[in-house]
CSV table of C-alpha atoms in Angstrom, one decimal:
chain,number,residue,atom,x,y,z
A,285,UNK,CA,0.0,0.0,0.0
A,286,UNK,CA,1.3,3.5,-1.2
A,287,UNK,CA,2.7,5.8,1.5
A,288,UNK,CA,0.5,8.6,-0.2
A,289,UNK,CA,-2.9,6.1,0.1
A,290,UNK,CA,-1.9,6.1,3.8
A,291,UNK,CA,-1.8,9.7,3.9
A,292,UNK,CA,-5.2,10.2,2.4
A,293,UNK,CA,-6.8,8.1,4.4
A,294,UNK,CA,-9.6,9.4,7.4
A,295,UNK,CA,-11.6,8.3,9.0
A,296,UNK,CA,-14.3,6.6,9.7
A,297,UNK,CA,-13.4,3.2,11.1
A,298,UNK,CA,-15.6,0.8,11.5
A,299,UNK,CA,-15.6,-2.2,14.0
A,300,UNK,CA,-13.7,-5.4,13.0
A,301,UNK,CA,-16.3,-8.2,11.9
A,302,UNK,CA,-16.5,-11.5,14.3
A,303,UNK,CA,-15.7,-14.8,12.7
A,304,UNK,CA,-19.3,-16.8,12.3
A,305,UNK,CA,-20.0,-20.3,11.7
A,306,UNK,CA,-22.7,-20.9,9.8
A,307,UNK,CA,-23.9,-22.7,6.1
A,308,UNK,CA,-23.1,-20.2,3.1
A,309,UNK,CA,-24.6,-22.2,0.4
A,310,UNK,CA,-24.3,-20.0,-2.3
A,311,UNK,CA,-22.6,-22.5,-4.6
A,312,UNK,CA,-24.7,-25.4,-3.2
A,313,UNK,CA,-27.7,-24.1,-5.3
A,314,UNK,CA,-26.3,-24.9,-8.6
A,315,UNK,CA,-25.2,-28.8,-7.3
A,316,UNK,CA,-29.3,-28.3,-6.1
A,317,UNK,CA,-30.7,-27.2,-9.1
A,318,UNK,CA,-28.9,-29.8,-11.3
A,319,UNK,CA,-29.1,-33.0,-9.5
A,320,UNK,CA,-32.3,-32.5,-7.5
A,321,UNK,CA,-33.3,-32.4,-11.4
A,322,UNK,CA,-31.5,-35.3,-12.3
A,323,UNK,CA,-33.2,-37.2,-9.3
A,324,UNK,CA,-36.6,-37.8,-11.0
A,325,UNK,CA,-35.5,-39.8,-13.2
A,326,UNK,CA,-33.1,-40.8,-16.2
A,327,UNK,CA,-36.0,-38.9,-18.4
A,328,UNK,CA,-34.6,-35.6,-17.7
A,329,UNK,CA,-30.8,-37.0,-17.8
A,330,UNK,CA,-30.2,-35.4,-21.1
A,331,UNK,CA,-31.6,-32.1,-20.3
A,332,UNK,CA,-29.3,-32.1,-17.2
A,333,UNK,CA,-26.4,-32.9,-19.7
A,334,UNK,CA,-27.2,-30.2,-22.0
A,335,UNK,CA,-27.9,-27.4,-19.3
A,336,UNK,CA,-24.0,-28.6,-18.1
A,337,UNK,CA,-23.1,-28.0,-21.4
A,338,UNK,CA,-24.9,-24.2,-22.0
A,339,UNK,CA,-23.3,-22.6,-18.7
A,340,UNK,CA,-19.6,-24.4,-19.0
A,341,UNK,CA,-16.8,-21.4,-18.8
A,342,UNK,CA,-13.2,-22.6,-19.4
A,343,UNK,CA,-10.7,-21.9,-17.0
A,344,UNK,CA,-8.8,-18.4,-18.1
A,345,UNK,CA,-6.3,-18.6,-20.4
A,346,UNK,CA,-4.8,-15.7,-18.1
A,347,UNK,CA,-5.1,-17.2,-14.8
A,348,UNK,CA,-1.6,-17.7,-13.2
A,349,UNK,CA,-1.3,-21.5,-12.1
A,350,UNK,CA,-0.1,-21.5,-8.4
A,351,UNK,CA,0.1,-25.3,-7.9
A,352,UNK,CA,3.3,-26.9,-8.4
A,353,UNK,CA,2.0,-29.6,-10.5
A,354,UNK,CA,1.1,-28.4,-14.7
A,355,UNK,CA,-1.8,-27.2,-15.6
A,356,UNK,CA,-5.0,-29.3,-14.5
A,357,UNK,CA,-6.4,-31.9,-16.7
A,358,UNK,CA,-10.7,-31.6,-16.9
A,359,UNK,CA,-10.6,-35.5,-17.0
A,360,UNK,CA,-8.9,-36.5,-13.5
A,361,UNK,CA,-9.9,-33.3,-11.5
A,362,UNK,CA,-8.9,-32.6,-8.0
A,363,UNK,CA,-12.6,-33.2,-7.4
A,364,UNK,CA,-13.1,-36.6,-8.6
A,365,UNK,CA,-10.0,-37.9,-7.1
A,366,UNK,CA,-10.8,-36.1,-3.3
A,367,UNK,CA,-7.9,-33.8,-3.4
A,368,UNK,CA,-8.2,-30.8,-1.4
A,369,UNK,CA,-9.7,-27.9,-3.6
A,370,UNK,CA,-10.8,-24.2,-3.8
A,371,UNK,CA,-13.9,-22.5,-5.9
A,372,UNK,CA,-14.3,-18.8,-6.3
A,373,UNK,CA,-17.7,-17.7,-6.2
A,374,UNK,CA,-18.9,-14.3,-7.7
A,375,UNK,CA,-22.1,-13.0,-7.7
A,376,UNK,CA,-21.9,-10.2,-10.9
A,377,UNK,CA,-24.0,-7.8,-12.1
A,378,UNK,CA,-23.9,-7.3,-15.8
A,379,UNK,CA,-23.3,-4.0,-17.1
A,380,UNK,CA,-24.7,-3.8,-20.4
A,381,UNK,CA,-27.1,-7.0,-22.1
A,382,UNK,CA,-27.2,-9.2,-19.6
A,383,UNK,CA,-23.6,-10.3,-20.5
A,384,UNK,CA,-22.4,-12.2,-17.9
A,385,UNK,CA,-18.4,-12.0,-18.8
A,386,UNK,CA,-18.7,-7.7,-18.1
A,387,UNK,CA,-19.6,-6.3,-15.0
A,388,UNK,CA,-19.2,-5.7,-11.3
A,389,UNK,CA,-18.5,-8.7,-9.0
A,390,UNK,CA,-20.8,-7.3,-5.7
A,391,UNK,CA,-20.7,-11.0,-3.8
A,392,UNK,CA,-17.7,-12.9,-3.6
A,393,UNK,CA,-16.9,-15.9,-1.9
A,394,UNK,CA,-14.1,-18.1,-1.9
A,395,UNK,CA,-14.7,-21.8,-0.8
A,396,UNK,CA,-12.0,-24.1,0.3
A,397,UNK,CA,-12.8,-28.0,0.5
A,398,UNK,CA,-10.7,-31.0,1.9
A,399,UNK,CA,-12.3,-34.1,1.6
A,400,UNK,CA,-10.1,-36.1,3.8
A,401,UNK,CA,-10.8,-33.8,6.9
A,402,UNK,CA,-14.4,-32.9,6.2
A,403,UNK,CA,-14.2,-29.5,5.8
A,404,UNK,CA,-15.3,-26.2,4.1
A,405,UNK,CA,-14.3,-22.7,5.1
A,406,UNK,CA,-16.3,-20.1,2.8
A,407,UNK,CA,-14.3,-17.1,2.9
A,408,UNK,CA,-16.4,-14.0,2.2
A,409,UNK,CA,-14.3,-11.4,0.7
A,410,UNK,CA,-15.8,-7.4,0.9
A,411,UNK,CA,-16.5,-6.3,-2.7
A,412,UNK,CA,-15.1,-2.6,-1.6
A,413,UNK,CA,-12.2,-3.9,0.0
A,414,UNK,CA,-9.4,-2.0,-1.2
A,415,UNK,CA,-6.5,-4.2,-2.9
A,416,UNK,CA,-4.3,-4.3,-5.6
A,417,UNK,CA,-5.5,-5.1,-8.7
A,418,UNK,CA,-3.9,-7.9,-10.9
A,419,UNK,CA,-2.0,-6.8,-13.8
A,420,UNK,CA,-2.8,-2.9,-12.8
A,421,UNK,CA,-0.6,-0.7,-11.2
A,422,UNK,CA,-2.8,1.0,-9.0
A,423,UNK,CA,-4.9,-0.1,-6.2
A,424,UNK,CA,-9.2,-0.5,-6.2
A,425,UNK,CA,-11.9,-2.2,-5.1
A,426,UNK,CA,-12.1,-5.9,-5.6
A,427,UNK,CA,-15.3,-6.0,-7.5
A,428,UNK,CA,-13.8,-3.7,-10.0
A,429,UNK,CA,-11.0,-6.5,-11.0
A,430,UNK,CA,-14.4,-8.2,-12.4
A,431,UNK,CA,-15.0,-4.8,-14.8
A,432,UNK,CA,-11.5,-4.2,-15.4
A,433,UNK,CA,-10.0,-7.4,-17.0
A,434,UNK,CA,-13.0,-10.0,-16.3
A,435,UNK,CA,-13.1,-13.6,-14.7
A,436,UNK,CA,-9.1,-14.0,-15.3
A,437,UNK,CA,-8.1,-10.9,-13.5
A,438,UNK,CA,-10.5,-11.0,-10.8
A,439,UNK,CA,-8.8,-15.2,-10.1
A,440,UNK,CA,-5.7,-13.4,-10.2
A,441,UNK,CA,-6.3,-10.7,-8.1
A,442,UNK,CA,-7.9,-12.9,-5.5
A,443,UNK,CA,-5.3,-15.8,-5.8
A,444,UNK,CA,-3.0,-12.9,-4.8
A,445,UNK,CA,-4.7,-11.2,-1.6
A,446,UNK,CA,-5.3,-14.9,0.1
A,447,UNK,CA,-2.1,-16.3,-1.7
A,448,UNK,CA,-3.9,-20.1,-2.5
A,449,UNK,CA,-4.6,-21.4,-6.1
A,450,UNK,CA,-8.1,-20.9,-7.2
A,451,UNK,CA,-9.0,-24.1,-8.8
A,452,UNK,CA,-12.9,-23.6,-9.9
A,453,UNK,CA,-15.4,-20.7,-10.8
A,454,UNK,CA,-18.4,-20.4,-10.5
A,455,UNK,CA,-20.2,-17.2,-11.5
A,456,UNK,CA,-24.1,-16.4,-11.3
A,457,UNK,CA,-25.6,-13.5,-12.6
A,458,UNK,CA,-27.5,-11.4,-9.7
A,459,UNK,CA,-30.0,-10.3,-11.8
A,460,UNK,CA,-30.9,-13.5,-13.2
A,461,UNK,CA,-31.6,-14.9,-9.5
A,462,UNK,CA,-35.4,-13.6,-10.4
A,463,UNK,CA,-35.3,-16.0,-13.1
A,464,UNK,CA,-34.3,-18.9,-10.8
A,465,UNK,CA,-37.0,-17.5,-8.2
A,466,UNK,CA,-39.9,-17.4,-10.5
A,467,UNK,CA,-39.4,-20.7,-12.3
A,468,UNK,CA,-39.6,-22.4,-8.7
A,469,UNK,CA,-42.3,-20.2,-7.9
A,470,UNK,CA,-41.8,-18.0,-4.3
A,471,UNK,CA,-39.2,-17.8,-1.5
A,472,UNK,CA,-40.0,-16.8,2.0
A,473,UNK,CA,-37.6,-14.3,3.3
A,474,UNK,CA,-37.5,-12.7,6.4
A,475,UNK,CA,-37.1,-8.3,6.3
A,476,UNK,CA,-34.0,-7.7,8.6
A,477,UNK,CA,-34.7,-4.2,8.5
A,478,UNK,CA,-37.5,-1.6,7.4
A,479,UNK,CA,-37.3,0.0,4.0
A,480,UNK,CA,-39.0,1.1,1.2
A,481,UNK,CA,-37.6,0.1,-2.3
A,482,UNK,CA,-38.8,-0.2,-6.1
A,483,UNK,CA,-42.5,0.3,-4.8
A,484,UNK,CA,-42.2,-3.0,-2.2
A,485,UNK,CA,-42.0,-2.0,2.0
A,486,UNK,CA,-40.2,-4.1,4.3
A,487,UNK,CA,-40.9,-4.4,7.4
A,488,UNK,CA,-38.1,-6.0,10.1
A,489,UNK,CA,-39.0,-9.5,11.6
A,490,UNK,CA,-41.7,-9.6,8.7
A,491,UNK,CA,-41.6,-13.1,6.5
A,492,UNK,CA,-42.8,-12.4,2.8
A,493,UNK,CA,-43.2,-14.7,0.2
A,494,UNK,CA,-41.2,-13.1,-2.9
A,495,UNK,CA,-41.2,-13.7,-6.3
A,496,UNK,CA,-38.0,-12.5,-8.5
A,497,UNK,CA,-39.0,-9.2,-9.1
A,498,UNK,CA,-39.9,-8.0,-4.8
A,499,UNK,CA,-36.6,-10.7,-4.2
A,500,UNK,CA,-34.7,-7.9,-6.6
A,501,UNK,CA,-36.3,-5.3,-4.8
A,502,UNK,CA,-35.4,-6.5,-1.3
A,503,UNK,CA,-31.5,-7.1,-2.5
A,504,UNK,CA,-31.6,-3.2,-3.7
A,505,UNK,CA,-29.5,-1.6,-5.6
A,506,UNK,CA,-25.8,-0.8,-4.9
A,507,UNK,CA,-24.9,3.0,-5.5
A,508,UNK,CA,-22.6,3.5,-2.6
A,509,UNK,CA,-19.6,1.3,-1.8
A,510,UNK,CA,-20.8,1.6,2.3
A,511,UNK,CA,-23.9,-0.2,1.0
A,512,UNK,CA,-22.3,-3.2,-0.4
A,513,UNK,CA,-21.9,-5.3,2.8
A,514,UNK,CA,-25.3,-4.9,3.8
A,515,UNK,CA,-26.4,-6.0,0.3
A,516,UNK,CA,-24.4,-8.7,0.3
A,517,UNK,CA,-26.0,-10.1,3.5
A,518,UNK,CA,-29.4,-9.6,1.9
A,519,UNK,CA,-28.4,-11.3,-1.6
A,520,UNK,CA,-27.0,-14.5,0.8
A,521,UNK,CA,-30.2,-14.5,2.4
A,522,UNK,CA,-32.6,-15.0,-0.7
A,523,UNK,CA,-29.8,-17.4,-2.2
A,524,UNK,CA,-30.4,-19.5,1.6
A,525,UNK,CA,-33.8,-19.5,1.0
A,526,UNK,CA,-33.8,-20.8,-2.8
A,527,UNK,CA,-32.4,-23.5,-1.9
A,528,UNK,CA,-34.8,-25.6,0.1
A,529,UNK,CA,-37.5,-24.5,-2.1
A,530,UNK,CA,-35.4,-26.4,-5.1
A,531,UNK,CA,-35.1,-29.4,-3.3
A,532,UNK,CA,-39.1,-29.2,-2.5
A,533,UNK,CA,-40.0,-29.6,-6.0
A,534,UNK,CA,-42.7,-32.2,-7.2
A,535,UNK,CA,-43.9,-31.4,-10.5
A,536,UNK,CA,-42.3,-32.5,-13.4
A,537,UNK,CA,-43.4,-29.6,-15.8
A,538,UNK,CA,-41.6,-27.4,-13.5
A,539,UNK,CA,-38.1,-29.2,-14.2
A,540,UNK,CA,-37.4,-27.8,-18.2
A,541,UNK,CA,-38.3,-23.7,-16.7
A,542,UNK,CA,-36.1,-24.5,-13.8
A,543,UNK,CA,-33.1,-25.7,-15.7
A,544,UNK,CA,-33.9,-23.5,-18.5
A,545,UNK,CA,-33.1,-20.1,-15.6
A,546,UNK,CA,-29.5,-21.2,-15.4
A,547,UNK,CA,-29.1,-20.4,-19.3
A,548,UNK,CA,-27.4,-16.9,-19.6
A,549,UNK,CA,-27.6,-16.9,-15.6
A,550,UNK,CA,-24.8,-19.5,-14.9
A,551,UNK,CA,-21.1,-19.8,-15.6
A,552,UNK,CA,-18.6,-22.6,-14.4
A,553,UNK,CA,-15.5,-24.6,-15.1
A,554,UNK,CA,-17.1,-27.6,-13.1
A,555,UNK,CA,-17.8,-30.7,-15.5
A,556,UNK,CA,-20.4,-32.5,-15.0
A,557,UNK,CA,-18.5,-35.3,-13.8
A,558,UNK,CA,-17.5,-32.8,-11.3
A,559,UNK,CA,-21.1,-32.4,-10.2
A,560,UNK,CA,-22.0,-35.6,-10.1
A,561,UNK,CA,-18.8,-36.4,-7.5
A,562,UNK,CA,-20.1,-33.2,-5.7
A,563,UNK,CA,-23.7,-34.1,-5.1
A,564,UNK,CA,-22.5,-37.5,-4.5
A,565,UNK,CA,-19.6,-37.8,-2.4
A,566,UNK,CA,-19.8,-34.7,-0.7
A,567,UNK,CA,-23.3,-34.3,0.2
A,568,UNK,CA,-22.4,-34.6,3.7
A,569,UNK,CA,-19.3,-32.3,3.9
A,570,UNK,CA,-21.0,-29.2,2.1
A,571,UNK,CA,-24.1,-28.9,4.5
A,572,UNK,CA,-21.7,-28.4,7.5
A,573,UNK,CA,-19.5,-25.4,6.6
A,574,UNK,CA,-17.2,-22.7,8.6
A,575,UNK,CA,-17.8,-19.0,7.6
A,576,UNK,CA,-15.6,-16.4,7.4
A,577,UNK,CA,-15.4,-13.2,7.0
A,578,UNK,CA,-12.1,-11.0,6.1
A,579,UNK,CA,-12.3,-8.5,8.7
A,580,UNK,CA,-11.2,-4.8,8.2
A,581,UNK,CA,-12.0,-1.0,8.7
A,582,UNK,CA,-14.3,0.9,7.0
A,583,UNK,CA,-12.1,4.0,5.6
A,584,UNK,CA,-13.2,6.7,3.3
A,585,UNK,CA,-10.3,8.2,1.0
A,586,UNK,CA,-10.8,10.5,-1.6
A,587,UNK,CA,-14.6,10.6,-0.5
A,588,UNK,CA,-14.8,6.4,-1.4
A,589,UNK,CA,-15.2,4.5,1.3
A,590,UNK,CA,-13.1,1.2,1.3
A,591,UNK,CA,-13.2,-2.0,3.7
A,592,UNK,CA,-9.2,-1.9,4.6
A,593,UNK,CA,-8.2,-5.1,5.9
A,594,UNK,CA,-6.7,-5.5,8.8
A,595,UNK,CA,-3.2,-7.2,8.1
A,596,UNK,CA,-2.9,-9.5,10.8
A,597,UNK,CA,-6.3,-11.2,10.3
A,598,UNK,CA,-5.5,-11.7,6.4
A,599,UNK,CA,-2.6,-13.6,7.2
A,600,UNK,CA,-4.0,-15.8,9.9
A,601,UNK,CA,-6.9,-16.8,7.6
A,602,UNK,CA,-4.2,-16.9,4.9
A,603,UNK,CA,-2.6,-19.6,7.0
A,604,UNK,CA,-6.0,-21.7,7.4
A,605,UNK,CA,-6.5,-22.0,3.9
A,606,UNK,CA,-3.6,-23.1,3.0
A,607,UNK,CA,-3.0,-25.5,6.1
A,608,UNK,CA,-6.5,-26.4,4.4
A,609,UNK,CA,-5.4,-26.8,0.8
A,610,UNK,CA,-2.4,-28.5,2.2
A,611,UNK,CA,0.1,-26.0,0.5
């Protein structure tokens, strides 16, 4: 960090966020969506296959490999043979068409799996924490490594603040999560505070049943980088709520619309091999996880106001990850 960033800096300092256990299953929705799917029967098998097919991303040519071994082969992943692995999550909003490769990243998680031990650590990572930016020579917020040089240098730039390989991607189009919502139907979500927004009120300890469009509403909008933690909770919260409703499903016709959501909404490098082993061998392990969450100061510079993290807890969650990755 420049000595002249230091100098600018004022402020208004927040208190340090607490670790909290808890399930973040922001990823889990995708293993959900295609296997609960699958689960009814070998007649939708193919249209499992084929939505596999519509939302696979390859890995970035651009991404810096920080595993001693080459480059990893799709056919014998870390996955399928139970080797301790790491997925990036990001939750983007598209800035023009819908286009899922440009955009913000506004949620981003990082989850960290070894198989042998059992256990998941879901690292959730500010999107206005201030860092350096892969490739750049200036430092920013975090989501903008998503708008700056897309899925590659956002990898990077996170591979380089926890310093452990990123080994999978998945990334899921915010906007799109009314699409998801509506083809199951509702999602009952409970206000945690009172608001007015996009013509829908809130009302703290309320429950409401939400379609996409009030589920959109209740998310809001970001316009100021203060805003974005407290969005991110509420975005986690209708993503926790999706889930169960997925694995509730009972009528076939709704199958085709629900798979048909994650078109245009859903990007990954898992195969579905991958998946499979996932929803398979894993089951267990992914609906116990440890949460995390990088703590820092809230400080404004140059009138932006920046989570800046607190050195000492980023390198003792450093260490866990990779004690975790076994690096």
């Amino acid at each position: 960090m420049s000595e002249n960033n230091m100098s600018r800096r004022n402020i208004h300092r927040g208190r340090p966020k607490k670790r909290k256990k808890g399930c973040l299953i922001f990823f889990i929705i995708i293993i959900v969506l295609l296997i609960g799917a699958g689960a009814v029967g070998a007649y939708f098998y193919n249209n499992v296959v084929n939505t596999v097919d519509v939302i696979q991303q390859s890995r970035p040519e651009e991404q810096v490999n920080l595993r001693d071994e080459d480059e990893p082969d799709p056919e014998v992943s870390r996955i399928q043979n139970k080797e301790p692995f790491s997925m990036l999550i990001l939750g983007v909003e598209p800035s023009t068409n819908d286009n899922l490769e440009e955009g913000q990243s506004n949620i981003m998680v990082v989850a960290t799996v070894n198989p042998e031990e059992e256990s998941v650590v879901m690292t959730n990572i500010p999107s206005n924490t201030l860092t350096e930016i892969a490739g750049q020579e200036s430092e920013g917020m975090i989501r903008e490594a998503y708008e700056t040089g897309g899925l590659s240098t956002t990898v990077n730039t996170v591979q380089d603040l926890l310093e452990i390989p990123i080994d999978y991607t998945l990334t899921v189009n915010l906007n799109g999560l009314a699409d998801i919502i509506d083809a199951i139907g509702e999602v009952p979500v409970t206000a945690t505070e009172t608001f007015d927004q996009k013509g829908y009120s809130f009302v703290a300890g309320e429950t409401y049943n939400m379609d996409g469009e009030m589920a959109l509403a209740y998310i809001g909008d970001i316009d100021e980088a203060i805003e974005s933690a407290n969005r991110q909770d509420k975005a986690r919260q209708v993503v926790s709520a999706i889930v169960p409703q997925i694995s509730q499903i009972d009528s076939l016709a709704s199958i085709p619309k629900l798979l048909g959501s994650l078109n245009g909404n859903v990007l990954t490098n898992l195969s579905f091999k991958d998946i499979q082993t996932i929803a398979l061998d894993y089951r267990q392990i992914i609906t116990n996880v440890e949460t995390v969450q990088l703590e820092g100061n809230s400080e404004t510079i140059d009138d932006v106001t920046y989570e800046v993290l607190d050195s000492n807890t980023l390198t003792n969650i450093q260490e866990q990850l990779k004690a975790l990755l076994e690096q």
